[in-house]
Amino acid sequence: MIIFAVMIDSFYSLRMHSSLKGQHLSGAEGIVSFESLEGETLAMLHRALTHERGCATRIALHVESLAPQDILEGPIPELSTIEVDDVAQGRRAARALLRQEGVSPRAIDRAMQDLAAGAASPGVNMRGAMLIDAATGQRLEPDPCRGIRVSRMDLRASGKALVFEALKQFGAARLRVKEALVLAAKVQAAPAVVAELCWSDDPSYVTGYFCSRTLGYVRITRLKEPGEALGGRVFFVNLQGRVKEELIEFLQRQPFWVTGVPRIHPPRPWRDE
Ligand code: AMP
Protein backbone atom coordinates (compact mmCIF):
# COMPACT_ATOMS: atom_id res chain seq x y z
CA MET A 1 0.00 0.00 0.00
CA ILE A 2 2.75 2.42 0.99
CA ILE A 3 4.77 1.50 -2.10
CA PHE A 4 1.78 2.25 -4.31
CA ALA A 5 1.31 5.68 -2.69
CA VAL A 6 4.96 6.54 -3.42
CA MET A 7 4.53 5.52 -7.08
CA ILE A 8 1.43 7.67 -7.48
CA ASP A 9 3.42 10.75 -6.48
CA SER A 10 6.27 9.90 -8.82
CA PHE A 11 7.22 11.21 -12.22
CA TYR A 12 9.02 9.34 -14.94
CA SER A 13 11.25 10.47 -17.71
CA LEU A 14 10.07 8.70 -20.84
CA ARG A 15 12.32 8.72 -23.89
CA MET A 16 11.99 7.05 -27.26
CA HIS A 17 14.49 6.75 -30.06
CA SER A 18 13.85 4.89 -33.26
CA SER A 19 15.96 4.13 -36.28
CA LEU A 20 15.40 2.69 -39.71
CA LYS A 21 18.15 0.49 -41.12
CA GLY A 22 20.72 2.06 -38.82
CA GLN A 23 19.74 5.70 -39.43
CA HIS A 24 17.94 8.06 -37.04
CA LEU A 25 14.19 8.02 -37.70
CA SER A 26 12.45 9.74 -34.78
CA GLY A 27 12.67 10.52 -31.10
CA ALA A 28 10.46 11.87 -28.35
CA GLU A 29 10.80 12.78 -24.70
CA GLY A 30 8.54 13.69 -21.85
CA ILE A 31 7.99 13.67 -18.12
CA VAL A 32 4.87 11.74 -17.24
CA SER A 33 3.00 10.72 -14.12
CA PHE A 34 2.66 7.17 -12.87
CA GLU A 35 -0.98 7.11 -14.08
CA SER A 36 -0.16 8.16 -17.64
CA LEU A 37 3.08 6.19 -18.08
CA GLU A 38 1.56 3.17 -19.85
CA GLY A 39 -0.60 5.23 -22.23
CA GLU A 40 2.23 7.63 -23.12
CA THR A 41 4.64 4.73 -23.71
CA LEU A 42 2.22 3.14 -26.17
CA ALA A 43 1.73 6.51 -27.91
CA MET A 44 5.51 6.86 -28.39
CA LEU A 45 5.75 3.30 -29.71
CA HIS A 46 2.96 4.08 -32.15
CA ARG A 47 4.85 7.18 -33.38
CA ALA A 48 7.96 5.13 -34.13
CA LEU A 49 5.91 2.58 -36.08
CA THR A 50 3.97 5.09 -38.17
CA HIS A 51 6.57 7.70 -39.09
CA GLU A 52 6.21 9.34 -42.52
CA ARG A 53 9.73 8.22 -43.46
CA GLY A 54 8.94 4.57 -42.69
CA CYS A 55 8.37 1.97 -39.99
CA ALA A 56 11.20 1.79 -37.43
CA THR A 57 13.43 -1.27 -37.50
CA ARG A 58 14.78 -0.54 -34.00
CA ILE A 59 13.01 1.22 -31.14
CA ALA A 60 14.53 2.06 -27.75
CA LEU A 61 12.23 3.15 -24.92
CA HIS A 62 13.78 4.40 -21.67
CA VAL A 63 11.76 4.86 -18.51
CA GLU A 64 13.39 6.29 -15.43
CA SER A 65 11.81 7.57 -12.22
CA LEU A 66 12.51 11.17 -11.19
CA ALA A 67 12.41 12.73 -7.74
CA PRO A 68 9.99 15.71 -7.99
CA GLN A 69 12.39 17.93 -5.98
CA ASP A 70 15.14 17.41 -8.60
CA ILE A 71 13.07 18.93 -11.42
CA LEU A 72 13.99 22.54 -12.26
CA GLU A 73 11.61 24.86 -14.09
CA GLY A 74 11.65 27.74 -16.54
CA PRO A 75 9.26 29.79 -18.69
CA ILE A 76 7.84 28.98 -22.10
CA PRO A 77 9.06 31.46 -24.77
CA GLU A 78 6.89 34.04 -26.58
CA LEU A 79 5.71 32.94 -30.01
CA SER A 80 5.71 34.75 -33.32
CA THR A 81 5.68 33.86 -37.01
CA ILE A 82 7.60 35.36 -39.89
CA GLU A 83 5.99 34.73 -43.26
CA VAL A 84 8.41 34.29 -46.13
CA ASP A 85 7.97 33.71 -49.87
CA ASP A 86 10.56 30.98 -50.33
CA VAL A 87 13.45 29.08 -48.75
CA ALA A 88 16.05 31.68 -49.72
CA GLN A 89 14.10 34.44 -47.98
CA GLY A 90 13.46 32.18 -44.96
CA ARG A 91 17.18 31.55 -44.55
CA ARG A 92 17.92 35.27 -44.95
CA ALA A 93 15.41 35.94 -42.16
CA ALA A 94 17.04 33.30 -39.94
CA ARG A 95 20.46 34.76 -40.68
CA ALA A 96 19.30 38.28 -39.74
CA LEU A 97 17.84 37.07 -36.42
CA LEU A 98 21.03 35.18 -35.62
CA ARG A 99 23.11 38.27 -36.44
CA GLN A 100 20.89 40.27 -34.06
CA GLU A 101 21.96 37.89 -31.30
CA GLY A 102 25.62 38.40 -32.17
CA VAL A 103 26.20 35.07 -33.94
CA SER A 104 29.07 35.53 -36.39
CA PRO A 105 28.59 35.11 -40.16
CA ARG A 106 31.13 32.29 -40.04
CA ALA A 107 29.11 30.38 -37.41
CA ILE A 108 25.88 30.93 -39.38
CA ASP A 109 27.46 29.68 -42.63
CA ARG A 110 28.75 26.59 -40.88
CA ALA A 111 25.36 25.81 -39.34
CA MET A 112 23.40 26.32 -42.55
CA GLN A 113 25.83 24.32 -44.66
CA ASP A 114 25.82 21.39 -42.23
CA LEU A 115 22.04 21.43 -41.79
CA ALA A 116 21.53 21.42 -45.55
CA ALA A 117 24.15 18.77 -46.28
CA GLY A 118 23.43 16.37 -43.37
CA ALA A 119 24.65 17.25 -39.89
CA ALA A 120 26.03 13.80 -39.01
CA SER A 121 27.83 13.25 -42.31
CA PRO A 122 26.92 14.04 -45.93
CA GLY A 123 23.32 12.93 -46.49
CA VAL A 124 22.84 11.71 -42.92
CA ASN A 125 20.76 13.37 -40.17
CA MET A 126 21.82 13.57 -36.56
CA ARG A 127 19.86 12.15 -33.71
CA GLY A 128 20.59 15.22 -31.59
CA ALA A 129 21.69 18.81 -32.15
CA MET A 130 24.91 20.48 -33.23
CA LEU A 131 26.65 22.70 -30.71
CA ILE A 132 28.35 25.53 -32.56
CA ASP A 133 30.59 28.23 -31.09
CA ALA A 134 28.73 31.47 -31.88
CA ALA A 135 31.97 33.32 -32.62
CA THR A 136 34.31 30.85 -34.31
CA GLY A 137 31.78 28.53 -35.95
CA GLN A 138 33.57 25.50 -34.52
CA ARG A 139 31.50 22.38 -33.89
CA LEU A 140 31.75 21.48 -30.21
CA GLU A 141 29.66 18.35 -29.72
CA PRO A 142 31.81 15.38 -28.57
CA ASP A 143 30.16 12.96 -31.00
CA PRO A 144 29.32 14.72 -34.28
CA CYS A 145 27.28 11.74 -35.51
CA ARG A 146 24.95 11.66 -32.52
CA GLY A 147 24.92 15.31 -31.42
CA ILE A 148 23.42 16.59 -28.18
CA ARG A 149 20.03 15.11 -27.42
CA VAL A 150 17.97 17.38 -25.12
CA SER A 151 15.75 15.31 -22.89
CA ARG A 152 13.88 15.03 -19.58
CA MET A 153 11.63 18.07 -20.15
CA ASP A 154 7.88 18.62 -20.49
CA LEU A 155 4.98 20.92 -19.76
CA ARG A 156 3.38 20.39 -16.38
CA ALA A 157 0.15 18.43 -16.76
CA SER A 158 -1.82 21.30 -15.19
CA GLY A 159 -0.63 23.76 -17.90
CA LYS A 160 -0.99 21.53 -20.99
CA ALA A 161 -4.58 22.45 -21.89
CA LEU A 162 -3.86 26.20 -21.62
CA VAL A 163 -0.78 25.94 -23.83
CA PHE A 164 -2.74 23.98 -26.48
CA GLU A 165 -5.49 26.62 -26.32
CA ALA A 166 -2.89 29.34 -26.93
CA LEU A 167 -1.38 27.37 -29.82
CA LYS A 168 -4.83 26.97 -31.35
CA GLN A 169 -5.21 30.75 -31.56
CA PHE A 170 -1.83 30.77 -33.24
CA GLY A 171 -3.02 28.15 -35.79
CA ALA A 172 -0.35 25.75 -34.55
CA ALA A 173 -2.05 23.36 -32.11
CA ARG A 174 0.13 20.45 -33.14
CA LEU A 175 2.18 18.06 -31.06
CA ARG A 176 5.35 18.89 -33.00
CA VAL A 177 5.03 22.63 -32.21
CA LYS A 178 4.38 21.93 -28.53
CA GLU A 179 7.39 19.60 -28.37
CA ALA A 180 9.66 22.06 -30.16
CA LEU A 181 8.57 24.88 -27.83
CA VAL A 182 9.27 22.75 -24.77
CA LEU A 183 12.69 21.79 -26.11
CA ALA A 184 13.48 25.43 -27.00
CA ALA A 185 12.40 26.56 -23.51
CA LYS A 186 14.84 24.18 -21.85
CA VAL A 187 17.65 25.10 -24.25
CA GLN A 188 17.17 28.83 -23.55
CA ALA A 189 17.41 28.13 -19.81
CA ALA A 190 21.11 27.34 -20.35
CA PRO A 191 23.02 30.65 -19.97
CA ALA A 192 25.75 29.56 -22.42
CA VAL A 193 23.22 29.22 -25.26
CA VAL A 194 22.85 32.32 -27.42
CA ALA A 195 20.26 31.07 -29.95
CA GLU A 196 18.79 27.99 -31.60
CA LEU A 197 17.97 27.25 -35.24
CA CYS A 198 15.93 24.26 -36.44
CA TRP A 199 14.39 22.83 -39.50
CA SER A 200 12.78 19.42 -39.50
CA ASP A 201 14.01 16.29 -41.23
CA ASP A 202 10.40 15.29 -41.99
CA PRO A 203 10.08 15.73 -45.77
CA SER A 204 6.62 17.35 -45.57
CA TYR A 205 7.39 19.85 -42.80
CA VAL A 206 9.04 22.97 -44.19
CA THR A 207 8.44 25.44 -41.35
CA GLY A 208 11.42 25.90 -39.07
CA TYR A 209 12.23 28.17 -36.16
CA PHE A 210 14.74 30.40 -34.50
CA CYS A 211 14.73 30.92 -30.72
CA SER A 212 16.57 33.18 -28.31
CA ARG A 213 15.90 34.58 -24.85
CA THR A 214 15.35 38.12 -26.16
CA LEU A 215 13.42 37.43 -29.39
CA GLY A 216 11.52 34.33 -28.27
CA TYR A 217 10.43 31.44 -30.47
CA VAL A 218 10.07 32.69 -34.04
CA ARG A 219 8.52 30.36 -36.59
CA ILE A 220 9.78 30.91 -40.13
CA THR A 221 7.25 29.54 -42.59
CA ARG A 222 9.74 28.04 -45.02
CA LEU A 223 13.28 26.97 -44.26
CA LYS A 224 13.59 24.03 -46.63
CA GLU A 225 12.01 22.64 -49.79
CA PRO A 226 9.13 20.14 -49.57
CA GLY A 227 10.37 16.56 -50.00
CA GLU A 228 13.75 17.34 -48.43
CA ALA A 229 14.57 14.72 -45.78
CA LEU A 230 17.62 16.47 -44.30
CA GLY A 231 17.24 18.75 -41.29
CA GLY A 232 18.40 19.24 -37.74
CA ARG A 233 19.01 21.59 -34.86
CA VAL A 234 21.85 23.92 -33.91
CA PHE A 235 22.54 25.46 -30.52
CA PHE A 236 24.85 28.47 -30.87
CA VAL A 237 26.87 28.86 -27.70
CA ASN A 238 29.12 31.39 -26.07
CA LEU A 239 30.90 29.48 -23.32
CA GLN A 240 32.82 32.47 -21.86
CA GLY A 241 34.72 30.30 -19.41
CA ARG A 242 31.78 28.01 -18.69
CA VAL A 243 32.45 24.29 -18.76
CA LYS A 244 31.15 22.64 -21.93
CA GLU A 245 30.52 19.33 -20.19
CA GLU A 246 28.26 21.05 -17.64
CA LEU A 247 26.19 22.58 -20.44
CA ILE A 248 25.86 19.18 -22.12
CA GLU A 249 24.94 17.53 -18.81
CA PHE A 250 22.22 20.16 -18.25
CA LEU A 251 20.77 19.76 -21.76
CA GLN A 252 20.84 15.97 -21.76
CA ARG A 253 20.10 15.01 -18.17
CA GLN A 254 18.60 17.80 -16.04
CA PRO A 255 14.85 17.20 -15.53
CA PHE A 256 12.97 20.38 -16.43
CA TRP A 257 9.38 21.63 -16.28
CA VAL A 258 8.30 24.31 -18.72
CA THR A 259 5.82 26.68 -17.10
CA GLY A 260 3.35 29.38 -18.18
CA VAL A 261 1.35 30.10 -21.31
CA PRO A 262 3.10 31.64 -24.31
CA ARG A 263 2.39 35.23 -25.32
CA ILE A 264 1.45 35.21 -29.00
CA HIS A 265 2.24 37.85 -31.62
CA PRO A 266 0.38 38.13 -34.95
CA PRO A 267 2.24 36.81 -38.02
CA ARG A 268 4.30 39.35 -39.96
CA PRO A 269 5.82 39.24 -43.45
CA TRP A 270 9.61 39.35 -43.69
CA ARG A 271 11.11 42.43 -45.30
CA ASP A 272 14.71 42.17 -46.45
CA GLU A 273 16.77 45.18 -45.37
P1 AMP B 1 12.24 17.18 -35.68
O1 AMP B 1 11.94 18.57 -35.27
O2 AMP B 1 11.70 16.17 -34.71
O3 AMP B 1 11.92 16.90 -37.10
O4 AMP B 1 13.81 17.04 -35.51
C1 AMP B 1 14.69 17.67 -36.40
C2 AMP B 1 16.10 17.36 -35.99
O5 AMP B 1 16.33 17.99 -34.72
C3 AMP B 1 16.44 15.90 -35.79
O6 AMP B 1 16.93 15.34 -36.98
C4 AMP B 1 17.56 15.97 -34.78
O7 AMP B 1 18.77 16.24 -35.43
C5 AMP B 1 17.19 17.19 -33.95
N1 AMP B 1 16.49 16.84 -32.71
C6 AMP B 1 15.27 16.28 -32.59
N2 AMP B 1 14.95 16.10 -31.30
C7 AMP B 1 16.00 16.57 -30.57
C8 AMP B 1 16.30 16.64 -29.19
N3 AMP B 1 15.47 16.21 -28.25
N4 AMP B 1 17.47 17.20 -28.84
C9 AMP B 1 18.33 17.66 -29.77
N5 AMP B 1 18.11 17.60 -31.08
C10 AMP B 1 16.97 17.06 -31.48
CSV table of N, CA, C and O and ligand atoms in Angstrom, one decimal, residues 24 27 29 53 125-129 148-151 153 176 183 198-202 231-233 235, ligand 1:
chain,number,residue,atom,x,y,z
A,24,HIS,N,18.9,7.4,-37.9
A,24,HIS,CA,17.9,8.1,-37.0
A,24,HIS,C,16.6,8.2,-37.8
A,24,HIS,O,16.6,8.7,-38.9
A,27,GLY,N,12.4,10.6,-32.5
A,27,GLY,CA,12.7,10.5,-31.1
A,27,GLY,C,11.6,11.3,-30.4
A,27,GLY,O,10.9,12.1,-31.0
A,29,GLU,N,10.5,12.8,-26.1
A,29,GLU,CA,10.8,12.8,-24.7
A,29,GLU,C,9.7,13.5,-23.9
A,29,GLU,O,9.0,14.3,-24.4
A,53,ARG,N,8.6,8.7,-42.7
A,53,ARG,CA,9.7,8.2,-43.5
A,53,ARG,C,9.9,6.7,-43.4
A,53,ARG,O,10.8,6.1,-44.0
A,125,ASN,N,21.2,12.5,-41.3
A,125,ASN,CA,20.8,13.4,-40.2
A,125,ASN,C,21.4,12.9,-38.9
A,125,ASN,O,21.7,11.8,-38.7
A,126,MET,N,21.4,13.9,-37.9
A,126,MET,CA,21.8,13.6,-36.6
A,126,MET,C,20.6,13.2,-35.7
A,126,MET,O,19.5,13.6,-36.0
A,127,ARG,N,20.9,12.5,-34.7
A,127,ARG,CA,19.9,12.2,-33.7
A,127,ARG,C,19.6,13.3,-32.7
A,127,ARG,O,18.5,13.5,-32.2
A,128,GLY,N,20.7,14.1,-32.5
A,128,GLY,CA,20.6,15.2,-31.6
A,128,GLY,C,20.9,16.5,-32.3
A,128,GLY,O,20.6,16.6,-33.5
A,129,ALA,N,21.4,17.5,-31.6
A,129,ALA,CA,21.7,18.8,-32.2
A,129,ALA,C,23.2,19.1,-32.2
A,129,ALA,O,24.0,18.5,-31.5
A,148,ILE,N,23.9,16.4,-29.6
A,148,ILE,CA,23.4,16.6,-28.2
A,148,ILE,C,21.9,16.4,-28.2
A,148,ILE,O,21.2,17.2,-28.8
A,149,ARG,N,21.5,15.4,-27.5
A,149,ARG,CA,20.0,15.1,-27.4
A,149,ARG,C,19.4,15.7,-26.1
A,149,ARG,O,19.8,15.3,-25.0
A,150,VAL,N,18.6,16.7,-26.3
A,150,VAL,CA,18.0,17.4,-25.1
A,150,VAL,C,16.8,16.5,-24.6
A,150,VAL,O,16.0,16.1,-25.4
A,151,SER,N,16.8,16.2,-23.4
A,151,SER,CA,15.8,15.3,-22.9
A,151,SER,C,15.4,15.6,-21.5
A,151,SER,O,16.0,16.5,-20.8
A,153,MET,N,12.3,16.8,-20.3
A,153,MET,CA,11.6,18.1,-20.2
A,153,MET,C,10.2,17.9,-20.6
A,153,MET,O,9.9,17.0,-21.5
A,176,ARG,N,4.0,18.6,-32.7
A,176,ARG,CA,5.3,18.9,-33.0
A,176,ARG,C,5.7,20.3,-32.6
A,176,ARG,O,6.8,20.6,-32.2
A,183,LEU,N,11.2,22.0,-25.9
A,183,LEU,CA,12.7,21.8,-26.1
A,183,LEU,C,13.4,23.1,-26.1
A,183,LEU,O,14.4,23.4,-25.4
A,198,CYS,N,16.4,25.6,-36.1
A,198,CYS,CA,15.9,24.3,-36.4
A,198,CYS,C,15.1,24.2,-37.7
A,198,CYS,O,14.3,25.1,-38.0
A,199,TRP,N,15.4,23.2,-38.5
A,199,TRP,CA,14.4,22.8,-39.5
A,199,TRP,C,14.3,21.3,-39.5
A,199,TRP,O,15.3,20.6,-39.2
A,200,SER,N,13.1,20.8,-39.7
A,200,SER,CA,12.8,19.4,-39.5
A,200,SER,C,13.4,18.5,-40.6
A,200,SER,O,13.7,19.0,-41.7
A,201,ASP,N,13.6,17.3,-40.2
A,201,ASP,CA,14.0,16.3,-41.2
A,201,ASP,C,12.8,15.6,-41.8
A,201,ASP,O,13.0,14.7,-42.7
A,202,ASP,N,11.6,15.9,-41.4
A,202,ASP,CA,10.4,15.3,-42.0
A,202,ASP,C,10.2,15.9,-43.4
A,202,ASP,O,10.1,17.2,-43.4
A,231,GLY,N,17.6,17.6,-42.2
A,231,GLY,CA,17.2,18.7,-41.3
A,231,GLY,C,18.0,18.6,-40.0
A,231,GLY,O,18.8,17.7,-39.9
A,232,GLY,N,17.7,19.4,-39.0
A,232,GLY,CA,18.4,19.2,-37.7
A,232,GLY,C,18.3,20.5,-36.9
A,232,GLY,O,17.5,21.4,-37.2
A,233,ARG,N,19.1,20.5,-35.8
A,233,ARG,CA,19.0,21.6,-34.9
A,233,ARG,C,20.4,22.1,-34.6
A,233,ARG,O,21.4,21.3,-34.6
A,235,PHE,N,22.5,24.6,-31.7
A,235,PHE,CA,22.5,25.5,-30.5
A,235,PHE,C,23.8,26.3,-30.6
A,235,PHE,O,24.9,25.7,-30.6
B,1,AMP,P1,12.2,17.2,-35.7
B,1,AMP,O1,11.9,18.6,-35.3
B,1,AMP,O2,11.7,16.2,-34.7
B,1,AMP,O3,11.9,16.9,-37.1
B,1,AMP,O4,13.8,17.0,-35.5
B,1,AMP,C1,14.7,17.7,-36.4
B,1,AMP,C2,16.1,17.4,-36.0
B,1,AMP,O5,16.3,18.0,-34.7
B,1,AMP,C3,16.4,15.9,-35.8
B,1,AMP,O6,16.9,15.3,-37.0
B,1,AMP,C4,17.6,16.0,-34.8
B,1,AMP,O7,18.8,16.2,-35.4
B,1,AMP,C5,17.2,17.2,-33.9
B,1,AMP,N1,16.5,16.8,-32.7
B,1,AMP,C6,15.3,16.3,-32.6
B,1,AMP,N2,14.9,16.1,-31.3
B,1,AMP,C7,16.0,16.6,-30.6
B,1,AMP,C8,16.3,16.6,-29.2
B,1,AMP,N3,15.5,16.2,-28.3
B,1,AMP,N4,17.5,17.2,-28.8
B,1,AMP,C9,18.3,17.7,-29.8
B,1,AMP,N5,18.1,17.6,-31.1
B,1,AMP,C10,17.0,17.1,-31.5
